[in-house]
Short mmCIF file of C-alpha atoms and ligand atoms in Angstrom, two decimals:
data_model
loop_
_atom_site.label_atom_id
_atom_site.label_comp_id
_atom_site.label_asym_id
_atom_site.label_seq_id
_atom_site.Cartn_x
_atom_site.Cartn_y
_atom_site.Cartn_z
CA MET A 1 78.10 34.90 213.85
CA ALA A 2 81.10 32.57 213.55
CA VAL A 3 83.62 31.90 216.30
CA LEU A 4 87.07 30.30 215.96
CA VAL A 5 88.55 28.46 218.95
CA ILE A 6 92.30 27.80 218.88
CA ALA A 7 92.80 24.40 220.48
CA ASP A 8 95.21 23.54 223.26
CA HIS A 9 96.47 20.00 222.61
CA ASP A 10 99.34 17.60 223.27
CA GLY A 11 99.71 16.36 219.68
CA SER A 12 97.40 13.37 220.10
CA ALA A 13 94.32 14.87 221.79
CA VAL A 14 92.91 18.25 222.70
CA ARG A 15 93.20 19.20 226.34
CA ASP A 16 90.25 19.77 228.65
CA THR A 17 90.99 23.51 228.37
CA THR A 18 89.82 23.33 224.74
CA HIS A 19 86.46 21.83 225.78
CA LYS A 20 86.06 24.66 228.30
CA THR A 21 86.92 27.30 225.71
CA VAL A 22 84.33 25.77 223.36
CA THR A 23 81.74 26.22 226.15
CA ALA A 24 82.62 29.94 226.27
CA ALA A 25 82.52 30.14 222.46
CA LEU A 26 79.08 28.52 222.31
CA ALA A 27 77.83 31.12 224.83
CA LEU A 28 78.64 33.85 222.29
CA GLY A 29 76.10 32.25 219.95
CA GLY A 30 76.66 31.26 216.33
CA ASP A 31 78.82 28.61 214.71
CA VAL A 32 81.93 27.39 216.50
CA ASP A 33 84.94 26.03 214.59
CA VAL A 34 88.10 24.70 216.23
CA LEU A 35 91.56 25.35 214.78
CA VAL A 36 94.22 22.76 215.59
CA VAL A 37 97.73 23.96 214.77
CA GLY A 38 100.69 21.61 215.02
CA GLN A 39 102.74 19.01 213.23
CA GLY A 40 101.41 15.47 212.98
CA ALA A 41 98.35 16.63 214.89
CA LYS A 42 95.64 14.75 212.95
CA ALA A 43 94.69 12.72 216.04
CA ALA A 44 94.28 15.93 218.03
CA ALA A 45 92.05 17.34 215.28
CA ASP A 46 89.98 14.14 215.34
CA SER A 47 89.55 14.50 219.10
CA ALA A 48 88.41 18.13 218.63
CA ALA A 49 85.84 16.89 216.10
CA ARG A 50 84.23 14.82 218.85
CA ILE A 51 83.39 17.89 220.97
CA ALA A 52 79.63 18.45 220.90
CA GLY A 53 78.53 21.70 219.25
CA VAL A 54 81.58 22.12 216.99
CA ARG A 55 80.68 22.87 213.33
CA LYS A 56 84.05 21.93 211.81
CA VAL A 57 87.68 21.48 212.72
CA LEU A 58 90.48 23.18 210.80
CA LEU A 59 93.88 21.47 210.86
CA ALA A 60 96.95 23.58 210.01
CA GLU A 61 100.32 21.84 210.10
CA SER A 62 103.94 22.92 209.75
CA GLY A 63 107.15 22.45 211.74
CA GLU A 64 106.91 25.90 213.26
CA LEU A 65 103.26 25.41 214.18
CA GLY A 66 104.39 22.16 215.84
CA HIS A 67 106.41 24.30 218.24
CA THR A 68 103.51 26.76 218.63
CA LEU A 69 105.69 29.67 217.56
CA ALA A 70 103.59 32.76 218.15
CA GLU A 71 104.62 34.26 214.80
CA ALA A 72 103.45 31.17 212.89
CA VAL A 73 100.19 30.78 214.84
CA THR A 74 99.44 34.49 214.38
CA ALA A 75 100.05 34.41 210.62
CA THR A 76 97.84 31.32 210.29
CA VAL A 77 94.98 32.75 212.38
CA VAL A 78 95.12 36.19 210.73
CA GLY A 79 94.86 34.40 207.37
CA LEU A 80 91.63 32.77 208.53
CA ALA A 81 90.21 35.73 210.48
CA ASP A 82 88.09 37.15 207.65
CA GLY A 83 85.59 34.37 208.15
CA TYR A 84 85.16 34.93 211.91
CA ASP A 85 83.61 37.47 214.28
CA ALA A 86 85.55 36.23 217.30
CA VAL A 87 88.72 34.24 218.00
CA LEU A 88 88.99 32.50 221.37
CA ALA A 89 91.83 30.59 223.03
CA PRO A 90 92.44 29.28 226.54
CA ALA A 91 94.45 31.70 228.73
CA SER A 92 97.25 29.13 228.73
CA MET A 93 100.96 29.82 228.36
CA ASP A 94 100.61 29.51 224.56
CA GLY A 95 97.34 31.47 224.38
CA LYS A 96 98.84 34.32 226.38
CA ASN A 97 101.73 34.32 223.94
CA TYR A 98 99.96 34.48 220.59
CA MET A 99 96.58 36.12 221.35
CA PRO A 100 97.91 39.66 222.02
CA ARG A 101 99.91 39.37 218.80
CA ILE A 102 96.81 38.27 216.86
CA ALA A 103 94.84 41.19 218.34
CA ALA A 104 97.57 43.65 217.36
CA LYS A 105 97.66 42.31 213.80
CA LEU A 106 93.87 42.61 213.57
CA ASP A 107 94.05 46.09 215.16
CA VAL A 108 91.61 45.30 217.98
CA ALA A 109 91.92 45.34 221.78
CA PRO A 110 92.44 41.84 223.21
CA ILE A 111 90.06 40.83 225.98
CA SER A 112 91.96 38.64 228.40
CA ASP A 113 91.05 35.96 230.91
CA ILE A 114 87.26 36.13 230.74
CA VAL A 115 85.33 34.20 233.40
CA GLU A 116 81.81 34.80 232.04
CA VAL A 117 80.13 35.55 228.73
CA VAL A 118 77.26 37.97 229.34
CA SER A 119 76.41 38.39 225.64
CA ALA A 120 78.21 38.32 222.29
CA ASP A 121 79.99 41.61 223.07
CA THR A 122 80.00 41.74 226.88
CA PHE A 123 82.29 39.77 229.16
CA VAL A 124 83.34 39.53 232.81
CA ARG A 125 87.03 39.36 233.75
CA PRO A 126 89.00 39.60 237.00
CA ILE A 127 91.08 42.67 237.81
CA TYR A 128 93.32 43.69 240.75
CA ALA A 129 94.71 40.15 241.14
CA GLY A 130 91.20 38.71 241.26
CA ASN A 131 89.95 41.05 243.98
CA ALA A 132 87.31 42.58 241.70
CA LEU A 133 85.44 41.58 238.58
CA GLU A 134 84.81 44.03 235.76
CA THR A 135 82.16 43.74 233.08
CA ILE A 136 83.37 45.06 229.75
CA GLN A 137 81.59 45.67 226.49
CA THR A 138 83.56 45.82 223.27
CA SER A 139 82.65 47.65 220.10
CA ASP A 140 85.37 45.91 218.06
CA ALA A 141 83.89 44.11 215.09
CA LYS A 142 86.30 41.23 215.63
CA LYS A 143 86.87 40.00 219.15
CA VAL A 144 90.10 38.38 220.31
CA ILE A 145 89.50 36.73 223.68
CA THR A 146 91.40 34.51 226.09
CA VAL A 147 89.27 32.34 228.37
CA ARG A 148 90.08 31.34 231.95
CA PRO A 149 89.37 27.60 231.66
CA THR A 150 88.70 27.05 235.37
CA ALA A 151 85.64 29.33 235.10
CA PHE A 152 83.84 27.23 232.46
CA ALA A 153 82.49 23.67 232.43
CA PRO A 154 83.91 21.45 229.68
CA ALA A 155 81.77 21.02 226.54
CA ALA A 156 80.49 17.47 226.25
CA GLU A 157 81.80 14.80 223.90
CA GLY A 158 79.54 13.33 221.25
CA GLY A 159 80.10 15.53 218.20
CA SER A 160 81.21 14.35 214.75
CA ALA A 161 82.42 17.48 212.99
CA PRO A 162 84.31 17.26 209.69
CA VAL A 163 88.08 17.95 209.72
CA GLU A 164 89.37 20.27 206.97
CA THR A 165 93.04 20.89 206.21
CA VAL A 166 94.06 24.54 205.89
CA SER A 167 97.48 25.86 205.04
CA GLY A 168 99.79 26.68 207.93
CA THR A 169 101.74 29.89 207.44
CA ASP A 170 105.40 29.97 208.46
CA ALA A 171 106.92 32.16 211.14
CA GLY A 172 108.81 34.60 208.93
CA LYS A 173 112.03 35.69 210.62
CA ALA A 174 111.51 33.63 213.78
CA SER A 175 112.62 30.03 213.89
CA PHE A 176 112.60 27.30 216.49
CA VAL A 177 115.98 26.67 218.13
CA GLY A 178 115.31 24.28 221.01
CA GLU A 179 113.38 23.67 224.18
CA GLU A 180 113.97 22.08 227.56
CA MET A 181 110.96 20.18 228.73
CA VAL A 182 110.44 19.10 232.33
CA LYS A 183 109.40 15.44 232.27
CA SER A 184 107.04 14.33 235.00
CA ASP A 185 104.72 11.41 235.60
CA ARG A 186 102.57 13.61 237.82
CA PRO A 187 99.40 15.27 236.52
CA GLU A 188 99.70 18.64 234.82
CA LEU A 189 99.39 21.47 237.35
CA GLY A 190 96.60 23.29 235.49
CA ALA A 191 94.44 20.17 235.13
CA ALA A 192 95.22 18.20 238.33
CA LYS A 193 92.39 17.24 240.67
CA ILE A 194 94.71 17.61 243.66
CA VAL A 195 97.52 20.16 244.03
CA VAL A 196 100.01 20.30 246.91
CA SER A 197 101.90 23.61 247.03
CA GLY A 198 104.94 24.57 249.04
CA GLY A 199 106.12 28.01 250.10
CA ARG A 200 109.13 29.85 251.42
CA ALA A 201 108.93 27.89 254.68
CA LEU A 202 110.44 24.85 252.95
CA GLY A 203 113.79 26.63 253.03
CA SER A 204 115.74 24.83 250.27
CA ALA A 205 115.26 22.94 247.02
CA GLU A 206 116.29 19.68 248.73
CA GLU A 207 113.74 20.14 251.51
CA PHE A 208 111.05 21.24 249.04
CA HIS A 209 111.38 18.05 246.99
CA ALA A 210 111.88 15.81 250.04
CA VAL A 211 108.62 17.05 251.57
CA MET A 212 106.41 17.79 248.56
CA ASP A 213 107.25 14.97 246.12
CA PRO A 214 106.33 11.98 248.34
CA LEU A 215 103.12 13.70 249.45
CA ALA A 216 102.18 14.47 245.83
CA ASP A 217 102.95 10.89 244.80
CA LYS A 218 100.84 9.49 247.62
CA LEU A 219 97.87 11.68 246.64
CA GLY A 220 98.36 11.47 242.85
CA ALA A 221 98.71 15.25 242.96
CA ALA A 222 100.55 17.91 241.00
CA VAL A 223 103.12 20.01 242.86
CA GLY A 224 102.76 23.80 242.96
CA ALA A 225 104.73 26.54 244.68
CA SER A 226 104.49 30.12 245.82
CA ARG A 227 106.49 32.74 243.99
CA ALA A 228 108.76 33.11 247.02
CA ALA A 229 109.65 29.41 246.74
CA VAL A 230 110.22 29.73 242.99
CA ASP A 231 112.27 32.93 243.28
CA ALA A 232 114.44 31.31 245.94
CA GLY A 233 115.12 28.41 243.58
CA TYR A 234 113.35 25.78 245.69
CA ALA A 235 110.96 24.89 242.87
CA PRO A 236 111.01 25.30 239.08
CA ASN A 237 109.31 28.30 237.50
CA ASP A 238 106.48 26.29 235.96
CA TYR A 239 105.33 25.24 239.46
CA GLN A 240 104.31 28.81 240.35
CA VAL A 241 100.66 29.32 241.29
CA GLY A 242 99.21 32.82 241.39
CA GLN A 243 98.71 36.08 239.61
CA THR A 244 101.94 35.75 237.66
CA GLY A 245 101.90 31.96 237.66
CA LYS A 246 99.21 29.39 236.90
CA VAL A 247 95.57 29.69 237.89
CA VAL A 248 94.32 26.40 239.31
CA ALA A 249 90.96 25.27 240.69
CA PRO A 250 91.44 21.64 241.77
CA ALA A 251 89.08 19.65 243.98
CA LEU A 252 91.73 19.81 246.74
CA TYR A 253 94.53 22.37 247.23
CA ILE A 254 96.98 21.85 250.10
CA ALA A 255 99.13 24.91 250.89
CA ILE A 256 102.19 24.13 253.01
CA GLY A 257 104.17 26.98 254.53
CA ILE A 258 102.48 29.56 252.30
CA SER A 259 101.30 32.82 253.92
CA GLY A 260 98.45 33.51 251.48
CA ALA A 261 99.44 36.81 249.82
CA ILE A 262 96.72 38.12 247.49
CA GLN A 263 98.89 37.38 244.48
CA HIS A 264 99.02 33.71 245.53
CA LEU A 265 95.30 33.58 246.36
CA ALA A 266 94.56 34.93 242.85
CA GLY A 267 95.80 31.60 241.49
CA MET A 268 94.08 29.13 243.83
CA LYS A 269 91.17 30.62 245.75
CA ASP A 270 88.59 28.97 243.46
CA SER A 271 89.80 25.51 244.53
CA LYS A 272 86.92 23.43 245.89
CA VAL A 273 88.56 22.48 249.20
CA ILE A 274 91.58 24.38 250.54
CA VAL A 275 93.76 22.97 253.29
CA ALA A 276 96.44 25.18 254.85
CA ILE A 277 99.34 24.08 257.02
CA ASN A 278 101.09 27.05 258.61
CA LYS A 279 102.69 27.66 261.98
CA ASP A 280 101.33 31.21 262.19
CA ALA A 281 97.67 31.15 263.25
CA ASP A 282 97.24 34.67 261.82
CA ALA A 283 98.50 33.80 258.32
CA PRO A 284 96.02 35.16 255.71
CA ILE A 285 95.82 31.75 254.01
CA PHE A 286 93.55 30.63 256.88
CA GLN A 287 90.92 33.16 255.74
CA VAL A 288 90.33 31.19 252.53
CA ALA A 289 91.09 27.72 253.95
CA ASP A 290 88.29 25.21 254.51
CA TYR A 291 90.60 23.26 256.83
CA GLY A 292 93.49 24.92 258.64
CA ILE A 293 96.21 23.19 260.63
CA VAL A 294 98.29 25.52 262.79
CA GLY A 295 101.61 23.79 263.18
CA ASP A 296 105.09 23.15 261.89
CA TYR A 297 104.97 21.35 258.52
CA LYS A 298 107.90 19.22 259.73
CA THR A 299 105.50 17.59 262.22
CA VAL A 300 102.22 17.90 260.34
CA VAL A 301 103.28 16.54 256.93
CA PRO A 302 104.78 13.28 258.32
CA GLU A 303 101.57 12.78 260.35
CA LEU A 304 99.54 13.37 257.20
CA MET A 305 101.69 10.86 255.29
CA ASN A 306 101.17 8.28 258.06
CA ALA A 307 97.42 8.89 258.11
CA LEU A 308 97.30 8.37 254.32
CA GLY A 309 98.91 4.95 254.85
P1 FAD B 401 105.94 34.00 252.89
O1 FAD B 401 104.96 35.10 252.68
O2 FAD B 401 107.26 34.32 253.44
O3 FAD B 401 105.22 32.95 253.84
C1 FAD B 401 105.83 31.84 254.39
C2 FAD B 401 104.85 31.24 255.37
O4 FAD B 401 105.39 30.03 255.90
C3 FAD B 401 104.54 32.15 256.57
O5 FAD B 401 103.14 32.35 256.65
C4 FAD B 401 105.06 31.36 257.77
O6 FAD B 401 104.23 31.50 258.92
C5 FAD B 401 105.01 29.94 257.26
N1 FAD B 401 106.00 29.06 257.90
C6 FAD B 401 107.31 29.31 258.17
N2 FAD B 401 107.89 28.22 258.69
C7 FAD B 401 106.93 27.26 258.78
C8 FAD B 401 106.93 25.92 259.22
N3 FAD B 401 108.04 25.33 259.69
N4 FAD B 401 105.76 25.22 259.15
C9 FAD B 401 104.63 25.80 258.69
N5 FAD B 401 104.59 27.07 258.24
C10 FAD B 401 105.72 27.79 258.27
N6 FAD B 401 103.22 35.06 244.83
C11 FAD B 401 102.76 33.87 244.41
O7 FAD B 401 102.74 32.88 245.18
N7 FAD B 401 102.34 33.70 243.12
C12 FAD B 401 102.31 34.71 242.21
O8 FAD B 401 101.93 34.50 241.05
C13 FAD B 401 102.77 36.00 242.64
N8 FAD B 401 102.76 37.05 241.79
C14 FAD B 401 103.14 38.28 242.25
C15 FAD B 401 103.05 39.38 241.41
C16 FAD B 401 103.42 40.64 241.88
C17 FAD B 401 103.27 41.82 240.96
C18 FAD B 401 103.90 40.79 243.19
C19 FAD B 401 104.28 42.14 243.71
C20 FAD B 401 104.01 39.69 244.03
C21 FAD B 401 103.64 38.43 243.58
N9 FAD B 401 103.74 37.31 244.40
C22 FAD B 401 103.24 36.11 243.97
C23 FAD B 401 104.45 37.34 245.70
C24 FAD B 401 103.53 37.44 246.91
O9 FAD B 401 103.26 38.80 247.19
C25 FAD B 401 104.23 36.82 248.14
O10 FAD B 401 105.48 37.45 248.35
C26 FAD B 401 104.48 35.31 248.04
O11 FAD B 401 103.29 34.66 247.63
C27 FAD B 401 104.93 34.78 249.39
O12 FAD B 401 105.25 33.43 249.27
P2 FAD B 401 105.18 32.49 250.55
O13 FAD B 401 103.78 32.49 251.09
O14 FAD B 401 105.79 31.19 250.20
O15 FAD B 401 106.20 33.19 251.56
#
């Protein structure tokens, strides 16, 4: 059995999500190779080679792969797929973009967001916004799987796999036009150890940033938001935590003025310690909170800031 993991990376190193996807891949059994697609991504490939348990790293480079265009990634992976029984990628924004396309091209059913590998053909994944887990067995000869990184421990460092260059296929009719990146010195939401999230209660974009940003900076945290806060324009789209946003599992999650709808809980309930600040003692968020403060955030957050010094 041979398994191909498509790496998540920032151009110079693979992200932690890649290590976690390698853990899932190793659980399938067999040889695990890592594919790094990009442009000028040799350093990222070298970092993938240091993951323990990896047989070899494949590096495919082109301008379109540098922008992770789904068409280009799909063509490249489909070109390599003959040699593999399974293709895995983190259930990241990019993975969710190209993995269904790869599955369609290979004419198999994609298996999304797995949280456990039971055996080489049987997997556990959440359904109903995380309220139930289903165990599924696939009879597809080739498996195309996205992995929920927060459910797996990262594979260790210490490997020394060879790096091979493979040809990157172009994107056909699609081409890269431009992108607008949000620049931030704060940790990435999906990987942050501490996340502070704001909800509809914040009332405006000005208030959201005035309350959340200083608290995040004091704690070295990433800022998240409920969908209500995002939809109202208080916070950018990529802050959204939940079923249709990011799934996070930090050591500490502080929810401020968030009611705790199941779609929000689906994105944060696996956090190690959950703190909720809400003026409604009956808010559902308190059912998952380890520490709950019933009060107005306008009083509680300044007190918290003072206590943090
Ligand atoms: P509300 O539910 O309005 O809660 C605001 C809370 O603030 C209340 O509990 C209130 O008591 C409290 N409050 C008010 N004033 C104060 C104050 N001064 N101090 C302290 N507390 C105060 N939601 C997500 O978050 N993420 C998702 O990914 C997501 N996906 C969805 C997908 C689908 C298909 C659907 C149907 C919904 C989805 N939702 C998602 C929306 C979800 O159902 C809720 O509507 C949303 O999470 C509510 O956001 P909120 O808690 O900020 O707002």
